[in-house]
Short mmCIF file of N, CA, C and O and ligand atoms in Angstrom, two decimals:
data_model
loop_
_atom_site.label_atom_id
_atom_site.label_comp_id
_atom_site.label_asym_id
_atom_site.label_seq_id
_atom_site.Cartn_x
_atom_site.Cartn_y
_atom_site.Cartn_z
N MET A 244 6.84 -0.30 -6.77
CA MET A 244 7.00 -1.80 -7.33
C MET A 244 6.53 -1.44 -8.94
O MET A 244 5.65 -0.75 -9.63
N PRO A 245 7.33 -2.29 -9.82
CA PRO A 245 7.39 -1.81 -11.29
C PRO A 245 5.88 -2.40 -11.55
O PRO A 245 5.49 -3.19 -11.18
N ALA A 246 5.71 -1.80 -12.77
CA ALA A 246 4.49 -2.06 -13.29
C ALA A 246 4.22 -3.61 -13.81
O ALA A 246 2.97 -3.90 -13.15
N ARG A 247 5.13 -4.28 -14.18
CA ARG A 247 5.30 -5.65 -14.72
C ARG A 247 4.94 -6.26 -13.62
O ARG A 247 4.72 -7.78 -13.59
N GLN A 248 5.47 -6.23 -12.42
CA GLN A 248 5.43 -7.04 -11.13
C GLN A 248 4.36 -6.95 -10.19
O GLN A 248 4.05 -7.50 -9.33
N PHE A 249 3.21 -6.14 -10.74
CA PHE A 249 2.27 -5.93 -10.17
C PHE A 249 1.46 -7.20 -10.13
O PHE A 249 0.62 -7.11 -8.92
N LEU A 250 1.54 -7.53 -11.29
CA LEU A 250 0.36 -9.10 -11.16
C LEU A 250 1.35 -9.88 -11.58
O LEU A 250 2.39 -10.17 -12.08
N SER A 251 1.29 -11.66 -10.85
CA SER A 251 1.80 -12.45 -11.44
C SER A 251 1.48 -12.66 -13.08
O SER A 251 0.29 -12.73 -13.31
N GLU A 252 1.97 -14.01 -13.00
CA GLU A 252 1.80 -14.46 -14.82
C GLU A 252 0.20 -15.09 -14.61
O GLU A 252 -0.41 -14.82 -15.72
N ASP A 253 0.34 -15.76 -13.76
CA ASP A 253 -1.54 -16.22 -13.60
C ASP A 253 -2.51 -15.43 -13.70
O ASP A 253 -3.32 -15.26 -13.96
N GLU A 254 -1.98 -14.26 -12.48
CA GLU A 254 -3.38 -13.35 -12.13
C GLU A 254 -3.46 -12.53 -13.43
O GLU A 254 -4.63 -12.10 -13.90
N GLU A 255 -2.39 -12.15 -14.18
CA GLU A 255 -2.32 -11.52 -15.35
C GLU A 255 -3.39 -12.34 -16.56
O GLU A 255 -4.09 -11.51 -17.05
N GLN A 256 -2.93 -13.67 -16.62
CA GLN A 256 -3.69 -14.50 -17.63
C GLN A 256 -5.00 -14.40 -17.05
O GLN A 256 -6.16 -14.32 -17.84
N GLN A 257 -5.72 -14.58 -15.63
CA GLN A 257 -6.84 -14.66 -15.38
C GLN A 257 -8.03 -13.27 -15.88
O GLN A 257 -8.82 -13.37 -16.05
N ILE A 258 -7.14 -11.94 -15.75
CA ILE A 258 -7.52 -10.76 -16.34
C ILE A 258 -8.01 -10.74 -17.67
O ILE A 258 -8.88 -10.14 -18.08
N VAL A 259 -6.76 -11.14 -18.29
CA VAL A 259 -7.17 -11.48 -19.44
C VAL A 259 -7.87 -12.18 -20.25
O VAL A 259 -9.20 -11.77 -21.27
N ASN A 260 -8.37 -13.58 -19.31
CA ASN A 260 -9.68 -14.29 -19.38
C ASN A 260 -10.69 -13.56 -19.41
O ASN A 260 -11.88 -13.84 -20.36
N ALA A 261 -10.76 -12.77 -18.34
CA ALA A 261 -11.86 -11.93 -18.17
C ALA A 261 -12.36 -11.13 -19.08
O ALA A 261 -13.74 -10.96 -19.34
N ILE A 262 -11.61 -10.36 -19.79
CA ILE A 262 -11.87 -9.66 -20.76
C ILE A 262 -11.85 -10.28 -22.10
O ILE A 262 -13.10 -9.90 -22.70
N ASN A 263 -11.65 -11.40 -22.04
CA ASN A 263 -12.10 -12.37 -23.32
C ASN A 263 -13.27 -12.56 -23.35
O ASN A 263 -14.21 -12.81 -24.17
N THR A 264 -13.67 -12.99 -21.98
CA THR A 264 -15.21 -13.46 -21.75
C THR A 264 -15.95 -12.35 -21.66
O THR A 264 -17.33 -12.76 -22.46
N ALA A 265 -15.65 -11.36 -21.41
CA ALA A 265 -16.74 -10.12 -21.41
C ALA A 265 -16.90 -9.69 -22.84
O ALA A 265 -18.10 -9.47 -23.19
N GLU A 266 -16.07 -9.59 -23.34
CA GLU A 266 -15.96 -8.99 -24.97
C GLU A 266 -16.43 -10.20 -26.03
O GLU A 266 -17.11 -9.76 -26.99
N GLN A 267 -16.93 -11.23 -25.40
CA GLN A 267 -17.85 -12.45 -26.14
C GLN A 267 -19.33 -12.28 -26.09
O GLN A 267 -20.08 -12.69 -26.52
N LYS A 268 -19.75 -11.16 -25.09
CA LYS A 268 -20.81 -10.61 -24.68
C LYS A 268 -21.46 -9.20 -25.44
O LYS A 268 -22.31 -9.00 -25.06
N THR A 269 -20.24 -8.63 -26.13
CA THR A 269 -20.62 -7.03 -26.29
C THR A 269 -19.80 -6.57 -27.45
O THR A 269 -18.54 -7.35 -27.64
N SER A 270 -20.03 -5.94 -28.06
CA SER A 270 -19.04 -5.42 -29.24
C SER A 270 -18.00 -4.50 -28.52
O SER A 270 -16.99 -3.68 -29.16
N GLY A 271 -18.10 -4.06 -27.32
CA GLY A 271 -17.35 -3.02 -26.91
C GLY A 271 -16.22 -3.47 -26.43
O GLY A 271 -15.66 -4.76 -26.57
N GLU A 272 -15.16 -2.83 -26.27
CA GLU A 272 -13.71 -3.21 -26.08
C GLU A 272 -13.15 -2.69 -24.45
O GLU A 272 -13.44 -1.43 -24.18
N ILE A 273 -12.72 -3.51 -23.99
CA ILE A 273 -12.03 -3.09 -22.43
C ILE A 273 -10.32 -3.41 -22.66
O ILE A 273 -10.03 -4.56 -23.18
N ARG A 274 -10.03 -2.43 -22.25
CA ARG A 274 -8.44 -2.67 -22.01
C ARG A 274 -8.09 -2.56 -20.51
O ARG A 274 -8.81 -1.29 -20.03
N ILE A 275 -6.94 -2.64 -20.02
CA ILE A 275 -6.28 -2.11 -18.83
C ILE A 275 -4.93 -1.79 -19.40
O ILE A 275 -3.90 -2.51 -19.96
N HIS A 276 -4.61 -0.95 -18.44
CA HIS A 276 -3.31 0.03 -18.91
C HIS A 276 -2.74 0.05 -17.45
O HIS A 276 -3.21 0.70 -16.24
N ILE A 277 -1.46 -0.48 -16.72
CA ILE A 277 -0.94 -0.72 -15.96
C ILE A 277 0.35 0.08 -15.87
O ILE A 277 1.40 -0.21 -16.77
N GLU A 278 0.78 1.02 -15.18
CA GLU A 278 2.21 1.88 -15.14
C GLU A 278 2.39 1.95 -13.70
O GLU A 278 1.72 2.02 -12.94
N HIS A 279 3.89 2.13 -13.63
CA HIS A 279 4.74 2.69 -12.14
C HIS A 279 3.98 4.21 -11.81
O HIS A 279 3.55 3.78 -10.82
N ASP A 280 4.11 4.88 -12.50
CA ASP A 280 3.99 6.13 -11.49
C ASP A 280 2.79 7.06 -12.74
O ASP A 280 2.60 6.66 -13.96
N CYS A 281 2.33 7.76 -11.42
CA CYS A 281 1.23 8.61 -12.62
C CYS A 281 1.54 10.25 -12.16
O CYS A 281 1.45 10.68 -11.15
N GLU A 282 1.93 10.94 -13.66
CA GLU A 282 2.34 12.29 -13.53
C GLU A 282 0.88 12.95 -13.22
O GLU A 282 0.25 13.11 -14.49
N GLY A 283 0.69 13.96 -12.71
CA GLY A 283 -0.74 14.71 -12.81
C GLY A 283 -2.05 13.94 -12.41
O GLY A 283 -1.86 12.82 -11.76
N GLU A 284 -3.14 14.42 -12.49
CA GLU A 284 -4.38 13.51 -12.37
C GLU A 284 -4.37 12.07 -13.01
O GLU A 284 -4.51 12.12 -14.33
N PRO A 285 -4.92 11.40 -12.32
CA PRO A 285 -4.91 9.99 -12.87
C PRO A 285 -6.34 9.85 -14.24
O PRO A 285 -5.66 9.41 -15.37
N LEU A 286 -7.00 10.79 -14.42
CA LEU A 286 -8.38 10.72 -14.95
C LEU A 286 -7.66 11.14 -16.54
O LEU A 286 -7.88 10.61 -17.34
N GLU A 287 -6.87 12.44 -16.42
CA GLU A 287 -6.16 13.18 -17.55
C GLU A 287 -5.17 11.98 -18.05
O GLU A 287 -5.39 11.83 -19.08
N ARG A 288 -4.52 11.70 -17.41
CA ARG A 288 -3.41 10.41 -17.70
C ARG A 288 -4.42 9.37 -18.64
O ARG A 288 -3.87 9.02 -19.58
N ALA A 289 -5.18 8.88 -18.02
CA ALA A 289 -5.89 7.55 -18.53
C ALA A 289 -6.47 8.24 -19.92
O ALA A 289 -6.92 7.22 -20.94
N ALA A 290 -6.63 9.79 -19.94
CA ALA A 290 -7.56 9.84 -21.33
C ALA A 290 -6.53 9.85 -22.57
O ALA A 290 -6.46 9.43 -23.40
N ARG A 291 -5.21 10.36 -21.90
CA ARG A 291 -3.75 10.24 -22.67
C ARG A 291 -4.09 8.79 -23.08
O ARG A 291 -3.46 8.79 -24.65
N ILE A 292 -3.77 7.98 -22.55
CA ILE A 292 -3.44 6.42 -22.97
C ILE A 292 -4.51 5.87 -23.56
O ILE A 292 -4.37 5.30 -24.78
N PHE A 293 -5.78 6.70 -23.55
CA PHE A 293 -7.07 6.03 -24.34
C PHE A 293 -6.68 6.43 -25.51
O PHE A 293 -6.69 5.66 -26.61
N HIS A 294 -6.21 7.74 -25.91
CA HIS A 294 -5.77 8.41 -27.07
C HIS A 294 -4.66 7.38 -27.80
O HIS A 294 -4.79 6.98 -28.87
N ASP A 295 -3.60 7.00 -26.89
CA ASP A 295 -2.06 6.34 -27.20
C ASP A 295 -2.30 5.22 -27.73
O ASP A 295 -1.87 4.60 -28.72
N LEU A 296 -3.34 4.39 -27.20
CA LEU A 296 -3.72 3.27 -27.39
C LEU A 296 -4.63 2.52 -28.64
O LEU A 296 -5.12 1.80 -29.08
N GLY A 297 -5.17 4.18 -29.11
CA GLY A 297 -6.03 4.35 -30.29
C GLY A 297 -7.53 3.45 -29.89
O GLY A 297 -8.37 3.24 -30.64
N MET A 298 -7.91 3.94 -28.65
CA MET A 298 -9.10 3.36 -28.40
C MET A 298 -9.89 4.15 -28.59
O MET A 298 -11.31 4.17 -28.53
N ASP A 299 -9.86 5.78 -28.90
CA ASP A 299 -10.80 6.55 -29.59
C ASP A 299 -11.26 5.98 -30.76
O ASP A 299 -12.53 6.75 -31.69
N GLU A 300 -10.65 4.89 -31.43
CA GLU A 300 -10.70 4.74 -32.92
C GLU A 300 -11.76 3.59 -32.94
O GLU A 300 -12.12 3.15 -34.14
N THR A 301 -12.26 3.12 -31.98
CA THR A 301 -13.69 2.15 -32.11
C THR A 301 -14.79 2.35 -32.56
O THR A 301 -15.03 3.76 -32.61
N LYS A 302 -15.07 1.52 -33.51
CA LYS A 302 -16.64 2.19 -34.29
C LYS A 302 -17.60 2.73 -34.04
O LYS A 302 -18.20 4.07 -34.11
N LEU A 303 -17.90 2.20 -32.53
CA LEU A 303 -18.89 2.64 -32.25
C LEU A 303 -18.67 3.38 -30.63
O LEU A 303 -19.54 3.84 -29.84
N LYS A 304 -17.36 3.76 -30.82
CA LYS A 304 -16.90 4.57 -29.72
C LYS A 304 -17.15 3.95 -28.26
O LYS A 304 -17.60 4.59 -27.35
N ASN A 305 -17.07 2.50 -27.67
CA ASN A 305 -17.68 1.93 -27.00
C ASN A 305 -16.37 1.35 -26.21
O ASN A 305 -16.41 -0.01 -25.64
N GLY A 306 -14.70 1.90 -25.97
CA GLY A 306 -13.81 1.14 -25.62
C GLY A 306 -14.05 1.80 -24.16
O GLY A 306 -14.42 2.85 -23.97
N VAL A 307 -13.65 1.11 -23.09
CA VAL A 307 -13.29 1.41 -21.88
C VAL A 307 -11.79 1.06 -21.10
O VAL A 307 -11.54 -0.11 -21.38
N LEU A 308 -11.40 2.23 -20.64
CA LEU A 308 -9.96 1.98 -20.25
C LEU A 308 -9.95 2.07 -18.94
O LEU A 308 -10.29 2.80 -17.89
N ILE A 309 -9.63 0.81 -18.17
CA ILE A 309 -9.00 0.63 -16.78
C ILE A 309 -7.72 1.07 -16.35
O ILE A 309 -6.86 0.39 -16.86
N TYR A 310 -7.13 2.29 -15.90
CA TYR A 310 -6.09 2.75 -15.61
C TYR A 310 -5.57 2.57 -14.29
O TYR A 310 -6.60 3.17 -13.21
N ILE A 311 -4.16 1.96 -13.90
CA ILE A 311 -3.96 1.97 -12.74
C ILE A 311 -2.57 2.26 -12.79
O ILE A 311 -1.64 1.95 -13.30
N ALA A 312 -1.89 3.12 -11.78
CA ALA A 312 -0.57 3.45 -11.15
C ALA A 312 -0.10 2.92 -10.17
O ALA A 312 -0.78 3.19 -9.15
N THR A 313 0.95 2.07 -10.13
CA THR A 313 1.18 1.03 -8.81
C THR A 313 1.97 1.81 -7.82
O THR A 313 1.08 1.79 -6.93
N GLU A 314 2.68 2.52 -8.09
CA GLU A 314 3.46 3.30 -7.12
C GLU A 314 2.67 4.54 -6.54
O GLU A 314 2.46 4.19 -4.92
N VAL A 315 1.84 5.05 -6.81
CA VAL A 315 1.04 5.66 -6.11
C VAL A 315 -0.28 5.41 -5.93
O VAL A 315 -1.52 6.02 -5.39
N GLN A 316 -0.62 4.23 -6.11
CA GLN A 316 -2.09 3.44 -5.95
C GLN A 316 -3.00 4.18 -6.46
O GLN A 316 -3.97 4.68 -5.68
N LYS A 317 -3.07 5.00 -7.73
CA LYS A 317 -3.96 5.72 -8.33
C LYS A 317 -4.75 4.69 -9.15
O LYS A 317 -4.34 4.15 -10.23
N ALA A 318 -5.79 5.07 -9.65
CA ALA A 318 -6.71 4.29 -10.61
C ALA A 318 -7.90 5.48 -11.06
O ALA A 318 -8.29 6.61 -10.76
N ALA A 319 -7.99 5.11 -12.56
CA ALA A 319 -9.06 5.82 -13.44
C ALA A 319 -9.81 4.92 -14.16
O ALA A 319 -9.22 4.00 -14.45
N VAL A 320 -10.88 5.27 -14.28
CA VAL A 320 -11.71 4.66 -15.71
C VAL A 320 -12.15 5.38 -16.82
O VAL A 320 -12.76 6.46 -16.38
N TYR A 321 -11.75 5.31 -18.13
CA TYR A 321 -12.01 6.42 -18.87
C TYR A 321 -12.79 5.75 -20.17
O TYR A 321 -12.15 4.62 -20.52
N ALA A 322 -13.84 6.25 -20.77
CA ALA A 322 -14.62 5.53 -21.57
C ALA A 322 -14.80 6.21 -22.89
O ALA A 322 -14.59 7.58 -22.80
N GLY A 323 -15.12 5.73 -24.12
CA GLY A 323 -15.45 6.61 -25.04
C GLY A 323 -16.64 7.07 -24.98
O GLY A 323 -17.49 6.57 -24.52
N GLU A 324 -16.87 8.26 -25.99
CA GLU A 324 -18.12 8.78 -25.51
C GLU A 324 -19.31 8.22 -25.83
O GLU A 324 -20.26 8.27 -25.14
N GLY A 325 -19.44 6.95 -26.71
CA GLY A 325 -20.50 6.32 -27.08
C GLY A 325 -21.23 5.22 -25.78
O GLY A 325 -22.36 5.45 -25.96
N ILE A 326 -20.31 4.97 -24.94
CA ILE A 326 -20.69 4.62 -24.02
C ILE A 326 -20.96 5.40 -22.62
O ILE A 326 -21.59 5.27 -21.95
N HIS A 327 -19.99 6.43 -22.78
CA HIS A 327 -19.76 7.54 -21.74
C HIS A 327 -20.96 8.27 -21.56
O HIS A 327 -21.78 8.65 -20.27
N ARG A 328 -21.80 8.48 -22.66
CA ARG A 328 -22.97 9.33 -22.42
C ARG A 328 -24.42 8.54 -22.31
O ARG A 328 -25.34 8.96 -21.92
N GLU A 329 -24.42 6.88 -22.30
CA GLU A 329 -25.37 6.39 -22.09
C GLU A 329 -25.50 5.63 -20.61
O GLU A 329 -26.48 5.49 -20.10
N VAL A 330 -24.26 5.92 -19.88
CA VAL A 330 -24.63 5.29 -18.98
C VAL A 330 -25.11 6.14 -17.60
O VAL A 330 -25.09 7.31 -17.66
N GLU A 331 -25.74 5.61 -16.61
CA GLU A 331 -26.03 6.44 -15.57
C GLU A 331 -25.10 7.38 -14.91
O GLU A 331 -23.79 6.83 -14.78
N ASP A 332 -25.24 8.51 -13.98
CA ASP A 332 -24.39 8.96 -13.16
C ASP A 332 -23.96 8.17 -12.13
O ASP A 332 -24.92 7.26 -11.83
N GLY A 333 -22.49 8.14 -11.88
CA GLY A 333 -22.31 7.50 -10.92
C GLY A 333 -21.54 5.90 -11.10
O GLY A 333 -20.91 5.27 -10.22
N PHE A 334 -22.13 5.52 -12.52
CA PHE A 334 -21.42 3.98 -12.77
C PHE A 334 -20.07 4.17 -12.70
O PHE A 334 -19.32 3.10 -11.95
N TRP A 335 -19.30 5.10 -13.20
CA TRP A 335 -17.82 5.04 -13.44
C TRP A 335 -17.40 5.00 -11.95
O TRP A 335 -16.11 4.20 -11.54
N ASP A 336 -17.91 5.92 -11.37
CA ASP A 336 -17.55 5.94 -9.74
C ASP A 336 -17.30 4.57 -9.01
O ASP A 336 -16.87 4.08 -8.17
N ASP A 337 -18.59 4.01 -9.36
CA ASP A 337 -19.08 2.55 -8.93
C ASP A 337 -17.73 1.62 -9.32
O ASP A 337 -17.14 0.83 -8.46
N VAL A 338 -17.49 1.77 -10.42
CA VAL A 338 -16.22 1.16 -11.14
C VAL A 338 -14.84 0.97 -10.45
O VAL A 338 -14.05 0.36 -10.01
N LEU A 339 -14.57 2.36 -9.99
CA LEU A 339 -13.58 2.57 -9.43
C LEU A 339 -13.45 2.41 -7.84
O LEU A 339 -12.23 2.09 -7.30
N GLN A 340 -14.44 2.29 -7.12
CA GLN A 340 -14.58 2.10 -5.98
C GLN A 340 -14.25 0.46 -5.84
O GLN A 340 -13.64 0.22 -4.65
N ILE A 341 -14.95 -0.09 -6.94
CA ILE A 341 -14.66 -1.58 -6.66
C ILE A 341 -12.78 -1.95 -6.57
O ILE A 341 -12.18 -2.46 -5.68
N LEU A 342 -12.40 -1.25 -7.48
CA LEU A 342 -11.11 -1.13 -7.84
C LEU A 342 -10.07 -0.85 -6.45
O LEU A 342 -9.42 -1.45 -5.70
N ILE A 343 -10.66 0.46 -5.97
CA ILE A 343 -10.05 1.07 -4.73
C ILE A 343 -10.11 0.08 -3.18
O ILE A 343 -9.37 -0.04 -2.40
N THR A 344 -11.32 -0.51 -3.19
CA THR A 344 -11.69 -1.13 -2.12
C THR A 344 -10.86 -2.58 -1.96
O THR A 344 -10.23 -2.73 -1.21
N HIS A 345 -10.61 -3.44 -3.31
CA HIS A 345 -9.97 -4.34 -3.14
C HIS A 345 -8.34 -3.94 -3.35
O HIS A 345 -7.54 -4.96 -2.56
N PHE A 346 -8.03 -2.78 -3.50
CA PHE A 346 -6.69 -2.52 -3.67
C PHE A 346 -6.23 -2.18 -2.24
O PHE A 346 -5.16 -2.37 -1.87
N LYS A 347 -6.81 -1.71 -1.61
CA LYS A 347 -6.87 -1.50 0.25
C LYS A 347 -6.43 -2.92 0.66
O LYS A 347 -5.74 -2.73 1.64
N ASN A 348 -7.43 -3.86 0.35
CA ASN A 348 -6.58 -5.28 0.79
C ASN A 348 -5.72 -5.99 0.10
O ASN A 348 -5.68 -7.21 0.27
N GLU A 349 -4.77 -5.35 -0.91
CA GLU A 349 -4.07 -5.78 -1.61
C GLU A 349 -4.46 -7.04 -2.60
O GLU A 349 -3.77 -8.16 -2.73
N GLU A 350 -5.49 -6.88 -2.90
CA GLU A 350 -6.39 -7.93 -3.62
C GLU A 350 -6.46 -7.09 -5.18
O GLU A 350 -7.39 -6.89 -5.93
N PHE A 351 -5.13 -7.26 -5.83
CA PHE A 351 -5.04 -6.04 -7.07
C PHE A 351 -5.83 -7.10 -8.14
O PHE A 351 -6.82 -6.37 -9.01
N GLU A 352 -5.59 -8.68 -8.12
CA GLU A 352 -6.17 -9.19 -9.44
C GLU A 352 -7.73 -9.10 -9.15
O GLU A 352 -8.35 -9.06 -10.26
N GLN A 353 -8.32 -9.38 -8.04
CA GLN A 353 -9.49 -9.51 -7.98
C GLN A 353 -10.12 -8.23 -8.13
O GLN A 353 -11.53 -8.19 -8.67
N GLY A 354 -9.58 -7.13 -7.57
CA GLY A 354 -10.18 -5.80 -7.98
C GLY A 354 -10.62 -5.66 -9.47
O GLY A 354 -11.44 -5.12 -9.94
N ILE A 355 -9.34 -5.89 -10.27
CA ILE A 355 -9.06 -5.67 -11.60
C ILE A 355 -10.63 -6.68 -11.95
O ILE A 355 -11.06 -6.11 -13.07
N GLU A 356 -10.63 -7.85 -12.07
CA GLU A 356 -11.44 -8.62 -12.56
C GLU A 356 -12.77 -8.31 -12.32
O GLU A 356 -13.76 -8.30 -13.11
N ASN A 357 -13.26 -7.87 -10.98
CA ASN A 357 -14.46 -7.37 -10.55
C ASN A 357 -14.80 -5.81 -11.33
O ASN A 357 -16.03 -6.01 -11.75
N ALA A 358 -13.92 -5.13 -11.57
CA ALA A 358 -14.06 -3.86 -12.23
C ALA A 358 -14.35 -4.59 -13.98
O ALA A 358 -15.32 -4.08 -14.49
N VAL A 359 -13.44 -5.53 -14.50
CA VAL A 359 -14.09 -5.87 -15.82
C VAL A 359 -15.39 -6.69 -15.82
O VAL A 359 -16.01 -6.26 -16.68
N HIS A 360 -15.53 -7.13 -14.89
CA HIS A 360 -17.21 -7.91 -15.27
C HIS A 360 -18.31 -6.51 -14.92
O HIS A 360 -19.09 -6.74 -15.73
N LYS A 361 -18.11 -5.65 -14.23
CA LYS A 361 -19.10 -4.54 -13.96
C LYS A 361 -19.16 -3.83 -15.63
O LYS A 361 -20.22 -3.82 -15.84
N VAL A 362 -18.10 -3.29 -15.71
CA VAL A 362 -18.14 -2.73 -16.98
C VAL A 362 -18.46 -3.78 -17.88
O VAL A 362 -19.18 -3.30 -19.47
N GLY A 363 -18.07 -4.91 -18.10
CA GLY A 363 -18.48 -5.88 -19.23
C GLY A 363 -19.78 -6.12 -19.60
O GLY A 363 -20.60 -6.16 -20.23
N ASP A 364 -20.61 -6.19 -17.90
CA ASP A 364 -22.17 -6.35 -17.72
C ASP A 364 -22.82 -5.14 -18.34
O ASP A 364 -23.92 -5.54 -19.05
N LYS A 365 -22.21 -3.84 -18.15
CA LYS A 365 -22.93 -2.57 -18.90
C LYS A 365 -22.78 -2.76 -19.90
O LYS A 365 -23.61 -2.09 -21.00
N LEU A 366 -21.48 -2.85 -20.84
CA LEU A 366 -21.42 -3.05 -22.02
C LEU A 366 -22.26 -4.03 -22.94
O LEU A 366 -22.72 -3.55 -23.99
N GLU A 367 -22.35 -5.13 -22.26
CA GLU A 367 -23.44 -6.16 -22.82
C GLU A 367 -24.93 -5.42 -22.79
O GLU A 367 -25.48 -5.48 -24.20
N GLU A 368 -25.21 -5.11 -22.14
CA GLU A 368 -26.61 -4.00 -21.89
C GLU A 368 -26.74 -3.15 -23.24
O GLU A 368 -27.75 -2.95 -23.67
N LEU A 369 -25.47 -2.43 -22.98
CA LEU A 369 -25.75 -0.91 -24.24
C LEU A 369 -25.45 -1.50 -25.57
O LEU A 369 -25.68 -0.75 -26.60
N PHE A 370 -24.48 -2.12 -25.49
CA PHE A 370 -24.06 -2.84 -26.85
C PHE A 370 -23.60 -4.29 -27.17
O PHE A 370 -22.15 -4.43 -26.87
N PRO A 371 -24.52 -4.72 -27.38
CA PRO A 371 -24.95 -6.25 -27.46
C PRO A 371 -23.94 -6.93 -28.39
O PRO A 371 -23.71 -6.20 -29.37
N TYR A 372 -23.36 -8.09 -28.55
CA TYR A 372 -22.22 -8.51 -29.08
C TYR A 372 -23.02 -8.41 -30.55
O TYR A 372 -24.18 -8.88 -30.54
N ASP A 373 -22.25 -8.69 -31.61
CA ASP A 373 -22.67 -8.53 -32.99
C ASP A 373 -22.65 -9.88 -33.56
O ASP A 373 -21.86 -10.33 -33.83
N GLN A 374 -23.74 -10.60 -33.49
CA GLN A 374 -23.92 -12.06 -33.87
C GLN A 374 -23.01 -12.05 -35.65
O GLN A 374 -22.49 -13.28 -35.78
N LYS A 375 -23.22 -11.08 -36.22
CA LYS A 375 -23.04 -11.30 -37.72
C LYS A 375 -21.20 -11.21 -37.70
O LYS A 375 -20.88 -11.47 -38.90
N GLY A 376 -20.68 -11.10 -36.81
CA GLY A 376 -19.41 -11.10 -36.70
C GLY A 376 -18.63 -9.83 -36.08
O GLY A 376 -18.53 -8.83 -36.78
N ASP A 377 -18.42 -10.15 -34.88
CA ASP A 377 -18.02 -9.03 -34.05
C ASP A 377 -16.15 -9.08 -34.21
O ASP A 377 -15.61 -9.77 -34.59
N VAL A 378 -15.95 -7.81 -34.40
CA VAL A 378 -14.31 -7.46 -34.62
C VAL A 378 -13.68 -7.42 -33.18
O VAL A 378 -14.13 -6.56 -32.37
N ASP A 379 -12.47 -8.20 -32.58
CA ASP A 379 -11.80 -7.52 -31.63
C ASP A 379 -11.31 -6.38 -32.12
O ASP A 379 -9.57 -6.67 -32.54
N GLU A 380 -11.78 -5.35 -31.79
CA GLU A 380 -10.86 -4.26 -32.11
C GLU A 380 -9.65 -3.90 -31.91
O GLU A 380 -8.69 -3.15 -32.10
N LEU A 381 -9.38 -4.03 -30.27
CA LEU A 381 -8.25 -3.77 -29.27
C LEU A 381 -7.92 -5.21 -28.68
O LEU A 381 -8.89 -5.81 -28.44
N SER A 382 -6.45 -5.33 -28.75
CA SER A 382 -5.88 -6.22 -27.76
C SER A 382 -6.53 -6.40 -26.79
O SER A 382 -7.13 -5.18 -25.71
N ASN A 383 -6.58 -7.51 -25.98
CA ASN A 383 -7.28 -7.95 -24.87
C ASN A 383 -5.99 -7.77 -23.72
O ASN A 383 -6.08 -8.22 -22.43
N GLU A 384 -4.78 -7.79 -24.33
CA GLU A 384 -3.77 -7.91 -23.38
C GLU A 384 -3.51 -6.74 -22.48
O GLU A 384 -4.00 -5.66 -23.33
N ILE A 385 -2.77 -6.96 -21.40
CA ILE A 385 -2.72 -5.93 -20.62
C ILE A 385 -1.38 -5.05 -21.24
O ILE A 385 -0.53 -5.45 -21.56
N SER A 386 -1.81 -3.62 -21.19
CA SER A 386 -0.67 -2.67 -21.28
C SER A 386 0.35 -2.31 -20.18
O SER A 386 -0.45 -1.61 -19.54
N PHE A 387 1.37 -2.37 -19.99
CA PHE A 387 2.54 -2.08 -19.01
C PHE A 387 3.14 -0.99 -19.54
O PHE A 387 3.67 -1.10 -20.69
N HIS A 388 3.72 -0.13 -18.81
CA HIS A 388 4.19 0.88 -19.15
C HIS A 388 5.26 1.35 -17.40
O HIS A 388 4.34 1.48 -16.82
N ASP A 389 6.73 0.89 -17.69
CA ASP A 389 7.33 1.18 -16.41
C ASP A 389 8.18 2.53 -16.72
O ASP A 389 9.09 2.68 -17.57
N ASN A 390 7.54 3.63 -16.56
CA ASN A 390 8.06 5.08 -16.76
C ASN A 390 8.80 5.65 -15.76
O ASN A 390 9.10 6.43 -15.90
N LYS A 391 9.46 4.52 -15.09
CA LYS A 391 10.36 4.78 -13.85
C LYS A 391 11.06 3.42 -13.28
O LYS A 391 10.33 2.78 -12.90
N ASN A 392 12.72 3.15 -13.29
CA ASN A 392 12.68 1.93 -13.19
C ASN A 392 13.83 2.13 -11.94
O ASN A 392 14.85 3.24 -12.26
CA1 LIG B 119 -15.29 -5.99 -30.23
CA1 LIG B 120 -10.59 -6.73 -27.36
#
């Protein structure tokens, strides 16, 4: 399935709304990247995308990328070092498990939205919203890439 057909327009908007809402509670930044195929290990690919999207340049290193490859149904969660070193062991696996569980039932939108909620709650706990003026450092739009058509 081409990455862009993975979600309907409504579903895509629901996810962007979930990111908007989450980021109103934290200085952290959440991004979703969806592509067709994943060459190699999803976590390595996610690390690469994280860099390509400039997510390692946030001030507090608190960006979180949810990565999904539709054709091979692989996913990974990659986080900046600011948040990565603060979360408890197993947290990222829990997020990944949410995605996998829902994807098995073809509940793609719900899986991503629930993962965004879980990451958002953790970001809120560790990196509260800066009332003096938080900056939206990274776009909340989903990043799509069809590496094979
Ligand atoms: Ca922000
Ligand atoms: Ca953002």
